[in-house]
Short mmCIF file of C-alpha atoms and ligand atoms in Angstrom, two decimals:
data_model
loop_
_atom_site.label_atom_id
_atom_site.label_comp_id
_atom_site.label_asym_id
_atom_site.label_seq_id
_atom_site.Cartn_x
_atom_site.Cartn_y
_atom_site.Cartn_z
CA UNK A 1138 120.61 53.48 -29.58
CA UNK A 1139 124.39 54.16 -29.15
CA UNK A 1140 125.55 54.14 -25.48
CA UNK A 1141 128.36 57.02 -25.29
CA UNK A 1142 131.77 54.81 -25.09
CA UNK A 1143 131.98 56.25 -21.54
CA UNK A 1144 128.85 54.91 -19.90
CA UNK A 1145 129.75 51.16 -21.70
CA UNK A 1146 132.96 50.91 -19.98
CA UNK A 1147 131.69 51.99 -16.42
CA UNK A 1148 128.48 49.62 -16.81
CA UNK A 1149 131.01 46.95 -17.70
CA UNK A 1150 133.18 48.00 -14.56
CA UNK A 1151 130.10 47.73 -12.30
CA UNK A 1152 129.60 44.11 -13.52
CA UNK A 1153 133.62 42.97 -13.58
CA UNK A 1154 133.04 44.53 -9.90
CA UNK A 1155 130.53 42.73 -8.63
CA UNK A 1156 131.80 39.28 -10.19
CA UNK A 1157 136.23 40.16 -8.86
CA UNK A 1158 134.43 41.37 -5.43
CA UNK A 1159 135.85 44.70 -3.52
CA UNK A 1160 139.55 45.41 -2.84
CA UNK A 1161 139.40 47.38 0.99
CA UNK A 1162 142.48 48.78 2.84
CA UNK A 1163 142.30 48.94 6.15
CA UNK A 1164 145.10 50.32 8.83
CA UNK A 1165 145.37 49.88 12.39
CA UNK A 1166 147.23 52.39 14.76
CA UNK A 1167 147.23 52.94 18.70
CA UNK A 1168 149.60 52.18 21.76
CA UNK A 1169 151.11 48.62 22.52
CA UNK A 1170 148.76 45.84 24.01
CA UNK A 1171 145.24 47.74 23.10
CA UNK A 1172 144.03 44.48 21.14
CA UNK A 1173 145.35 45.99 17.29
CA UNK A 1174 146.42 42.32 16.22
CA UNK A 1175 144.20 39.98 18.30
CA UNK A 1176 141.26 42.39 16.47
CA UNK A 1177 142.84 41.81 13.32
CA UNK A 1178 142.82 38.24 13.49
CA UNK A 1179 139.30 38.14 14.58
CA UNK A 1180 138.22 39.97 11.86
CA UNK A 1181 139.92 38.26 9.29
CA UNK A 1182 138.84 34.97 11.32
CA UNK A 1183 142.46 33.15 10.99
CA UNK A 1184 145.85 33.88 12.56
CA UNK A 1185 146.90 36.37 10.21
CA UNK A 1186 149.01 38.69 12.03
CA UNK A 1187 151.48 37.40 15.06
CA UNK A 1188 151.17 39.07 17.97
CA UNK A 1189 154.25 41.55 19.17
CA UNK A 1190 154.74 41.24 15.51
CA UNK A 1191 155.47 45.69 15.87
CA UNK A 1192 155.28 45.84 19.78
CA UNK A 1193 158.24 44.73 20.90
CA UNK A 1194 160.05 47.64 22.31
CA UNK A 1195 163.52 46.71 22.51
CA UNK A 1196 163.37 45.01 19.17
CA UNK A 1197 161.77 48.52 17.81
CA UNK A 1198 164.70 50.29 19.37
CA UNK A 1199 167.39 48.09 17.84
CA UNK A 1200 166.02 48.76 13.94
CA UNK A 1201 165.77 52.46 13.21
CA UNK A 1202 163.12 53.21 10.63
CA UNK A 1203 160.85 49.64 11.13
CA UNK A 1204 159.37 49.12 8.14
CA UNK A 1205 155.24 49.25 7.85
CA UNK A 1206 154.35 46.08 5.94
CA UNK A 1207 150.36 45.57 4.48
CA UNK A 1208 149.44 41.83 4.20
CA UNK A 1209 146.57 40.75 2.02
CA UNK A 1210 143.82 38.21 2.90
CA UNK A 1211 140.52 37.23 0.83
CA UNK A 1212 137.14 37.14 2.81
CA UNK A 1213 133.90 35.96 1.49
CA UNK A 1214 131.16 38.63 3.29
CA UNK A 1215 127.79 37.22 2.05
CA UNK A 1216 129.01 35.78 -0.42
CA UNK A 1217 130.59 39.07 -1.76
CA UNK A 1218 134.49 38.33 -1.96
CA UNK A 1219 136.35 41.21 -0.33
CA UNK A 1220 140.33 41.25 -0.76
CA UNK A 1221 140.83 42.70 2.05
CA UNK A 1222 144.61 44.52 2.77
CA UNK A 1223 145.96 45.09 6.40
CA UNK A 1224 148.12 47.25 7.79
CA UNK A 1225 149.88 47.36 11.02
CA UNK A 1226 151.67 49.89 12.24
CA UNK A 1227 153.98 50.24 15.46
CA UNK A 1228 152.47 50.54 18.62
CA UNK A 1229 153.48 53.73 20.38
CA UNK A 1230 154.42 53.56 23.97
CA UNK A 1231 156.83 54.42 26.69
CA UNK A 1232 160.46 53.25 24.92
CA UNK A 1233 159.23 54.22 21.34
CA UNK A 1234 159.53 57.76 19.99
CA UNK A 1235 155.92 58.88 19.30
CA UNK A 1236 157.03 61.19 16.45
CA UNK A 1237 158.96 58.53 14.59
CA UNK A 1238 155.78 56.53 14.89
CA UNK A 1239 153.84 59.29 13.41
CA UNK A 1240 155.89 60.33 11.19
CA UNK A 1241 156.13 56.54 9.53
CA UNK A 1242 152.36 56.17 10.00
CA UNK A 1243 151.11 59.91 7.68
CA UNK A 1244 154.87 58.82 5.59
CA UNK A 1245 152.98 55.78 4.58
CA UNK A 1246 149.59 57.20 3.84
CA UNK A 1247 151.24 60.14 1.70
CA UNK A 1248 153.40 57.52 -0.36
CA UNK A 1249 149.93 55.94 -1.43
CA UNK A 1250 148.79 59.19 -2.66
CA UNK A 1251 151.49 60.11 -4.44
CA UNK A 1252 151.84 56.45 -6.29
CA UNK A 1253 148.64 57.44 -7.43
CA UNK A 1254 149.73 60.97 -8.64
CA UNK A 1255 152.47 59.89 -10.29
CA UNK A 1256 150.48 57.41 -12.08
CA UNK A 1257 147.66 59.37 -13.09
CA UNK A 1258 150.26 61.52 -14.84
CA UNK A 1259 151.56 58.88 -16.46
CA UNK A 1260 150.61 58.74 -20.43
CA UNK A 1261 151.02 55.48 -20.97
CA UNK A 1262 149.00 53.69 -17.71
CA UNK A 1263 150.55 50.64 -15.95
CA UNK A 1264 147.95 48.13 -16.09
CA UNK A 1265 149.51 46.13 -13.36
CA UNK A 1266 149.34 49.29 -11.59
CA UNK A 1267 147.95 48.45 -7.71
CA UNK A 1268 145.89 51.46 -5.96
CA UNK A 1269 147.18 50.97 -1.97
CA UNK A 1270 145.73 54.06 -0.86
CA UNK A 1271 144.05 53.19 2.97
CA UNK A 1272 140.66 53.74 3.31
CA UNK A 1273 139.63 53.86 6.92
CA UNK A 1274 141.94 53.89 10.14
CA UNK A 1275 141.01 51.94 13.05
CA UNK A 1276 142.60 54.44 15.95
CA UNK A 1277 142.20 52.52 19.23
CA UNK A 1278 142.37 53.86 22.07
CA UNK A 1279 143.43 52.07 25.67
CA UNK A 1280 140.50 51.09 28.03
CA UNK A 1281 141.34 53.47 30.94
CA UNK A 1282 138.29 54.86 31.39
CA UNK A 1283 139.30 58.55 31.98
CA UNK A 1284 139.47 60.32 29.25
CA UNK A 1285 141.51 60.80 25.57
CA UNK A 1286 144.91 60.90 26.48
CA UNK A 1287 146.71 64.12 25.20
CA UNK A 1288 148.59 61.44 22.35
CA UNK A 1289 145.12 60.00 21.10
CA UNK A 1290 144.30 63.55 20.65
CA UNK A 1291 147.58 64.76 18.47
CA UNK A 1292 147.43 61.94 16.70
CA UNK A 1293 143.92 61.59 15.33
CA UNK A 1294 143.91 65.16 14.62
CA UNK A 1295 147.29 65.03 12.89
CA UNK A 1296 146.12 61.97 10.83
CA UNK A 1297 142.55 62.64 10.12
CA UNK A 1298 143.27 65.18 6.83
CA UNK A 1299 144.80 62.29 5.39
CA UNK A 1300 142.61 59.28 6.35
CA UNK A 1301 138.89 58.23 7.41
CA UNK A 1302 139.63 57.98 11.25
CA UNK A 1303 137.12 55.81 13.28
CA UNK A 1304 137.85 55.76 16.50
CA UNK A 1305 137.60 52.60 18.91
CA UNK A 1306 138.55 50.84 22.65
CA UNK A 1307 140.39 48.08 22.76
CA UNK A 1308 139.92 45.21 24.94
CA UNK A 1309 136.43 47.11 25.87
CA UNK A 1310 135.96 44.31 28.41
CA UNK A 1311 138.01 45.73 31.01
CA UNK A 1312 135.31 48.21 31.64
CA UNK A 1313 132.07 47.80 33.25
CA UNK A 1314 128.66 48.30 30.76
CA UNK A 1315 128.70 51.53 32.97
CA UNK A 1316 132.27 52.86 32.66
CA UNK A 1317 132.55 52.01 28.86
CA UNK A 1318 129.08 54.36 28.18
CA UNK A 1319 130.41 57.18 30.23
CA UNK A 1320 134.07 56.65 28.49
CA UNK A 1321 132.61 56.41 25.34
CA UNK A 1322 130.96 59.75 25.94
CA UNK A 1323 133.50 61.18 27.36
CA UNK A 1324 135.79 60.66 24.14
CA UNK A 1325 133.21 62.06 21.70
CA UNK A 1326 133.00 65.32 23.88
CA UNK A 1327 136.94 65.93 23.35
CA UNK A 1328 136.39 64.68 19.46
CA UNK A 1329 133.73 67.35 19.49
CA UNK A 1330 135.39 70.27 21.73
CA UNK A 1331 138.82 69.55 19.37
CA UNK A 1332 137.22 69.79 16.10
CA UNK A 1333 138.92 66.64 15.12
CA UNK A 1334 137.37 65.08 12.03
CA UNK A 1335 137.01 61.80 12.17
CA UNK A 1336 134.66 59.21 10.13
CA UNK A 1337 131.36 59.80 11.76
CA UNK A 1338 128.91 57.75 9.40
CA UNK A 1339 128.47 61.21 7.82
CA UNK A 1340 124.12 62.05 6.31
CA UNK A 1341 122.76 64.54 4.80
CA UNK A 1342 119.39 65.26 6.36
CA UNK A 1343 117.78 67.00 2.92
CA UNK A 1344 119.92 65.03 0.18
CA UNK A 1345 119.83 61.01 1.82
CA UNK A 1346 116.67 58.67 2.19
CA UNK A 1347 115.29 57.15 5.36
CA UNK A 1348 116.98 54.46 5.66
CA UNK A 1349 120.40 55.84 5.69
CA UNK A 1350 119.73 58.58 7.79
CA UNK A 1351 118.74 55.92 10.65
CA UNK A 1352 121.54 53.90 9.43
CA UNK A 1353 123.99 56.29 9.85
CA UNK A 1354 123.04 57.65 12.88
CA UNK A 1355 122.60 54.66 14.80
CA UNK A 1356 126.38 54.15 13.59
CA UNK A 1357 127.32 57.15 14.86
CA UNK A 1358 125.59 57.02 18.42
CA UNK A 1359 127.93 53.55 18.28
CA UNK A 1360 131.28 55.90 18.24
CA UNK A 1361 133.42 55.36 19.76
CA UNK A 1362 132.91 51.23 18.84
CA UNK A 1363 133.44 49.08 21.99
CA UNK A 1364 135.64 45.66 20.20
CA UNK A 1365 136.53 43.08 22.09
CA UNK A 1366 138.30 40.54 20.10
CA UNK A 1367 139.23 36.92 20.99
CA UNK A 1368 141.10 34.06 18.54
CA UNK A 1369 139.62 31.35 21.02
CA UNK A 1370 136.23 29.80 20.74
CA UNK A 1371 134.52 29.00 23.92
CA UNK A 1372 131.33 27.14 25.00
CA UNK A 1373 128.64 29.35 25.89
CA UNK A 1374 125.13 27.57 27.17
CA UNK A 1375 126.14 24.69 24.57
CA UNK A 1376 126.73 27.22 21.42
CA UNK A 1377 130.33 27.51 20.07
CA UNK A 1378 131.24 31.05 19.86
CA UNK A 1379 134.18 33.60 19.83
CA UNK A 1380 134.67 34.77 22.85
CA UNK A 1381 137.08 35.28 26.31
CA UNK A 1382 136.05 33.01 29.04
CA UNK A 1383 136.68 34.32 32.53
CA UNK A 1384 136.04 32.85 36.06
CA UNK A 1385 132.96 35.28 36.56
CA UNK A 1386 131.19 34.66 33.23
CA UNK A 1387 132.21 35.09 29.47
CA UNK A 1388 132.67 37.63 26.79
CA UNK A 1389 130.78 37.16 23.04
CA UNK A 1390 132.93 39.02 20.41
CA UNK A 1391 129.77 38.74 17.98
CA UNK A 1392 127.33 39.39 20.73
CA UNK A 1393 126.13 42.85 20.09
CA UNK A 1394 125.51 43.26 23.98
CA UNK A 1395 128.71 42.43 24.70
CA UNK A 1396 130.94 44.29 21.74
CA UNK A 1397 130.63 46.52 19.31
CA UNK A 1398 132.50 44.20 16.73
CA UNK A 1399 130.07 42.65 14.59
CA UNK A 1400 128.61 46.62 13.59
CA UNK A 1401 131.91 47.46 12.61
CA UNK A 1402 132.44 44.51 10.97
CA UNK A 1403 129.69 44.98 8.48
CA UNK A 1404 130.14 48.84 8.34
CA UNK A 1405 133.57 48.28 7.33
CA UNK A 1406 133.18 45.46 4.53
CA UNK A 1407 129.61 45.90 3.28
CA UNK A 1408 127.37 48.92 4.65
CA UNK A 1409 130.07 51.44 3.72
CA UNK A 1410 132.90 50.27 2.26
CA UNK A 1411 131.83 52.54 -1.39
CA UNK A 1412 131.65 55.20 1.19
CA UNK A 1413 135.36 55.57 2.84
CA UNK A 1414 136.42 54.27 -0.54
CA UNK A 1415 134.52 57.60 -1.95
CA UNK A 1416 135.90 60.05 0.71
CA UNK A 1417 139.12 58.73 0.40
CA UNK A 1418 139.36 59.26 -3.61
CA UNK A 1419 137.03 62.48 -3.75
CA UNK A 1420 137.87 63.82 -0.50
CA UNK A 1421 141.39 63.27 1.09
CA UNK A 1422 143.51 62.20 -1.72
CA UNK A 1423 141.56 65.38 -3.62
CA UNK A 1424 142.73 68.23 -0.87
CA UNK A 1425 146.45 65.65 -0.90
CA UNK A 1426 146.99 65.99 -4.40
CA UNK A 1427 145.63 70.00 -4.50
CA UNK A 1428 148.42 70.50 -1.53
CA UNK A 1429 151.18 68.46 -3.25
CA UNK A 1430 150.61 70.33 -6.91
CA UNK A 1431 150.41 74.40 -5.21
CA UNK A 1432 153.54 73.72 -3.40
CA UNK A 1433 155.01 72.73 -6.69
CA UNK A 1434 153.73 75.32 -8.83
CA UNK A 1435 154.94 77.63 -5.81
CA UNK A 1436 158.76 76.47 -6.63
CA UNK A 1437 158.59 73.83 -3.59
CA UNK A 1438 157.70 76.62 -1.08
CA UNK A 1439 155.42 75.23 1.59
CA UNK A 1440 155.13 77.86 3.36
CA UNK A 1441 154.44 80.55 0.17
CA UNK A 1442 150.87 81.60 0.98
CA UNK A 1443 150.25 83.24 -2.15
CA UNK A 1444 147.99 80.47 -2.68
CA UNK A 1445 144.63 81.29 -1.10
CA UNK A 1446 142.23 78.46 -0.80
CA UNK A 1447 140.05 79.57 -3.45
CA UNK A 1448 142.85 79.77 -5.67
CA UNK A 1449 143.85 76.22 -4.63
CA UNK A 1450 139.77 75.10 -4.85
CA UNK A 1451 139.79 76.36 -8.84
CA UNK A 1452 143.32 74.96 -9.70
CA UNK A 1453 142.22 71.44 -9.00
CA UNK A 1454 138.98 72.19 -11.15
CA UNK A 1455 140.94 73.42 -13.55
CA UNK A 1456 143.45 69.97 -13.47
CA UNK A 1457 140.36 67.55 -13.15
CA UNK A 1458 138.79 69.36 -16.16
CA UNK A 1459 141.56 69.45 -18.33
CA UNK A 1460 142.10 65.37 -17.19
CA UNK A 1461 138.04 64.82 -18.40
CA UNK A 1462 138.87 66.66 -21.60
CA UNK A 1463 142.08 64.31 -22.65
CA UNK A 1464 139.70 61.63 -21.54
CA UNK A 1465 137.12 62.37 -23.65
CA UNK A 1466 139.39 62.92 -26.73
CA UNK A 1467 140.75 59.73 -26.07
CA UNK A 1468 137.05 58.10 -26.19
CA UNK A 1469 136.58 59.97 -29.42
CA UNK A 1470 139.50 59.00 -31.12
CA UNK A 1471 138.31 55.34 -29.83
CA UNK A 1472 134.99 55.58 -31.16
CA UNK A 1473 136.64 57.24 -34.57
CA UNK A 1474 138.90 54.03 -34.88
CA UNK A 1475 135.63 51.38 -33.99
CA UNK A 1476 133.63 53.47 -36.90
CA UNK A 1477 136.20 53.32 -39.23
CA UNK A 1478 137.46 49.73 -38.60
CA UNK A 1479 133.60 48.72 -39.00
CA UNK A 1480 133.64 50.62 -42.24
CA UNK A 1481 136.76 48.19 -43.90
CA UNK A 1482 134.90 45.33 -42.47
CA UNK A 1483 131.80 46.00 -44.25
CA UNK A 1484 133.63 47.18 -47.56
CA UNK A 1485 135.12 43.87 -47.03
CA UNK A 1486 132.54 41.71 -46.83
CA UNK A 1487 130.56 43.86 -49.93
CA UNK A 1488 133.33 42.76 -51.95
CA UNK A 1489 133.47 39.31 -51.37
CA UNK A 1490 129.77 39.20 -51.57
CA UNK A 1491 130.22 40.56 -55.31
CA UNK A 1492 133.44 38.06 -55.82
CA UNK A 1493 130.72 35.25 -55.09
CA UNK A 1494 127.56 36.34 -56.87
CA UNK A 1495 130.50 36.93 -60.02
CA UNK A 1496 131.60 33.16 -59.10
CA UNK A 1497 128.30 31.95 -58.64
CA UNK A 1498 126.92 33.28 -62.14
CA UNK A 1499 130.37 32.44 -63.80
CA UNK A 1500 129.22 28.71 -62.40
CA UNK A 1501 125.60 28.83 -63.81
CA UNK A 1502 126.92 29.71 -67.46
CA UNK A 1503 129.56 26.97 -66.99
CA UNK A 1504 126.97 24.56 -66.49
CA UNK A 1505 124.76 26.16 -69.17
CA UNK A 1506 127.18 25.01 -71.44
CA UNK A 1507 127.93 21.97 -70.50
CA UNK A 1508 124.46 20.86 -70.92
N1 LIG B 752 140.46 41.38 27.79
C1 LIG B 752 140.82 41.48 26.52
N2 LIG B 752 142.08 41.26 26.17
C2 LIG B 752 142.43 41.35 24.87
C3 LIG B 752 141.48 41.71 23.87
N3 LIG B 752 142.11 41.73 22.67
C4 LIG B 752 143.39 41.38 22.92
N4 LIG B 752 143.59 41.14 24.24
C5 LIG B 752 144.84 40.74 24.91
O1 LIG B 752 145.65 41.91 25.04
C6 LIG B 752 147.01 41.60 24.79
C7 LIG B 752 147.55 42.47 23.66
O2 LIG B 752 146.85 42.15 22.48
P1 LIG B 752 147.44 42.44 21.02
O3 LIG B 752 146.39 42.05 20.05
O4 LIG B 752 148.78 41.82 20.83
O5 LIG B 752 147.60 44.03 21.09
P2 LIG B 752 148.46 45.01 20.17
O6 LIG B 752 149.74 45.24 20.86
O7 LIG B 752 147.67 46.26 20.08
O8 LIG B 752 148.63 44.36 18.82
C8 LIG B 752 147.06 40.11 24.50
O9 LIG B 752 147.38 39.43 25.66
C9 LIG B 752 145.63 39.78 24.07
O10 LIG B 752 145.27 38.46 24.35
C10 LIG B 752 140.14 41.98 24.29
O11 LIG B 752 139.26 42.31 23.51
N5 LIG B 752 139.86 41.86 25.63
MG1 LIG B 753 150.23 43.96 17.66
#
């Protein structure tokens, strides 16, 4: 009948989940002007970022090292509540050094990690402690219709070890229905002939059910995701909707013919938010933290490759088994302290049991003899 201590306190996790909702970072990155904030704010539904809050270039220039700052809003997705975190990040274009950029963007994503190292290592745990690692990048790309520029390339390859990249194309309305399928395949050909390994709604044929399998796919056949985004409402055949009106016609942001959006949208908050949270912890932060430790037991020498990969692959077992072990002696010692405090309490209550059968009989000879 006893539940191991372990399995009580994740069943009560799932339920204190369910009831405080999902916490979901989310980070934004690509040139100036591809639609980053205006996408933002129409996900979030409400003017939560300014626009040019990152991309003005002269202002960029001025302050050396601009700052990357995560806002947090609360959503209600079916009723689920979803604290959702943003973060924007400088838009790289002609007057702003692309490395800087990069460098602040992976700087930012490493600092998360290693917040998280340092407090897993911790033996006394913060419980105020706030995980910010980010758990899918939005990497957008500019609606030339060509091809990946040699910068989306570098970049999503450079940042995809250390984050779930999806890729998408802003402001997907300047193309034709025409141009944006033959763009869109045209990008997943150079994802594909680069090796670069971005967030493709990954399924395993053997291991998943049905229903994810299409899922997944049909996610994937999506990728690139066409957005359009729009903090306007317009008037479309008398329904109020989200949208760009233009003097030919107008764009739906939650029209599915029209935009991608609304597929992201729910892939992002509901369909698979356990999943990029998953990959992030068991995946990216995993192969972060394996790095980070080798180069220290290495004496701080990156480029020691003493190391092989296998060695690196059985050091982290080693670490998370060792971590599951002072874990379970902690549970133990726990369920020790529970036993034995339940042991006093009963002892306890024995003896005041006997105190008031000894009162209780002391009270039926008193009244014995008073009769
Ligand atoms: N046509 C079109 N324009 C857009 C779209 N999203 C944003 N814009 C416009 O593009 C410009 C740059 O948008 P902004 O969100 O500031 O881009 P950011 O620099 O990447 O943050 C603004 O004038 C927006 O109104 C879109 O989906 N379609
Ligand atoms: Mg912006």
């Amino acid at each position: 009948m006893h539940l191991p201590f372990s399995s009580i306190a994740r069943l009560g996790g799932r339920r204190k989940n369910l009831k405080k909702g999902f916490q979901f970072t989310l980070m934004v990155v690509g040139a100036s002007g591809t639609g980053r904030t205006t996408f933002v704010n129409t996900l979030c539904n409400s003017r939560v970022l300014q626009q040019q809050d990152y991309d003005n270039a002269e202002q960029a220039n001025n302050e050396p090292g601009i700052s990357i700052k995560p806002i947090s809003v609360e959503l209600d997705e079916d009723g689920v509540r979803i604290s959702l975190t943003i973060v924007d990040t400088p838009g790289f274009g002609d007057n702003i050094d692309n490395e800087r950029c990069f460098q602040e963007i992976v700087g930012y994503l490493e600092n998360q990690y290693d917040d998280i190292l340092a407090e897993e290592s911790r033996i006394k745990r913060n419980p105020r402690f706030r995980d910010n690692r980010v758990h899918a990048l939005l990497y957008f790309i500019s609606p030339t219709g060509h091809a990946l520029r040699e910068i989306d390339i570098e970049l999503m390859r450079r940042l995809s070890p250390r984050v779930n990249v999806i890729p998408v194309v802003g402001r997907a309305d300047s193309l034709t229905p025409q141009e944006l399928q033959e763009f869109k395949h045209r990008i997943m050909e150079d994802v594909e002939h680069y090796s670069i390994p971005i967030y493709n709604f990954p399924y395993d044929v053997e291991e998943d059910d049905e229903d994810t399998i299409e899922e997944n796919s049909e996610l994937r056949a999506l990728l690139p995701f066409a957005i359009i985004g729009s903090d306007e409402e317009i008037v479309v055949n008398g329904r109020t909707v989200r949208g760009r009106q233009y003097p030919w016609g107008a764009v739906e942001v939650d029209n599915p013919k029209h935009s991608d959006f609304g597929r992201l949208r729910s892939a992002l908050l509901s369909s698979h938010l356990q999943d990029l949270k998953e990959i992030t912890h068991d995946f990216l932060y995993e192969n972060y933290r394996t790095e980070k430790l080798s180069r220290t037991v290495n004496g701080g020498d990156a480029e020691d490759a003493s190391l092989n990969a296998e060695d690196m692959a059985s050091q982290s077992v080693r670490l998370k088994e060792e971590q599951l072990r002072k874990e379970e002696e902690k549970l133990r010692e726990i369920e020790l302290k529970v036993q034995r405090e339940i042991q006093e309490k009963r002892a306890e209550l024995l003896s005041k049991e006997e105190a008031l059968r000894n009162l209780e009989a002391r009270l039926a000879q008193a009244q014995l003899a008073d009769e």
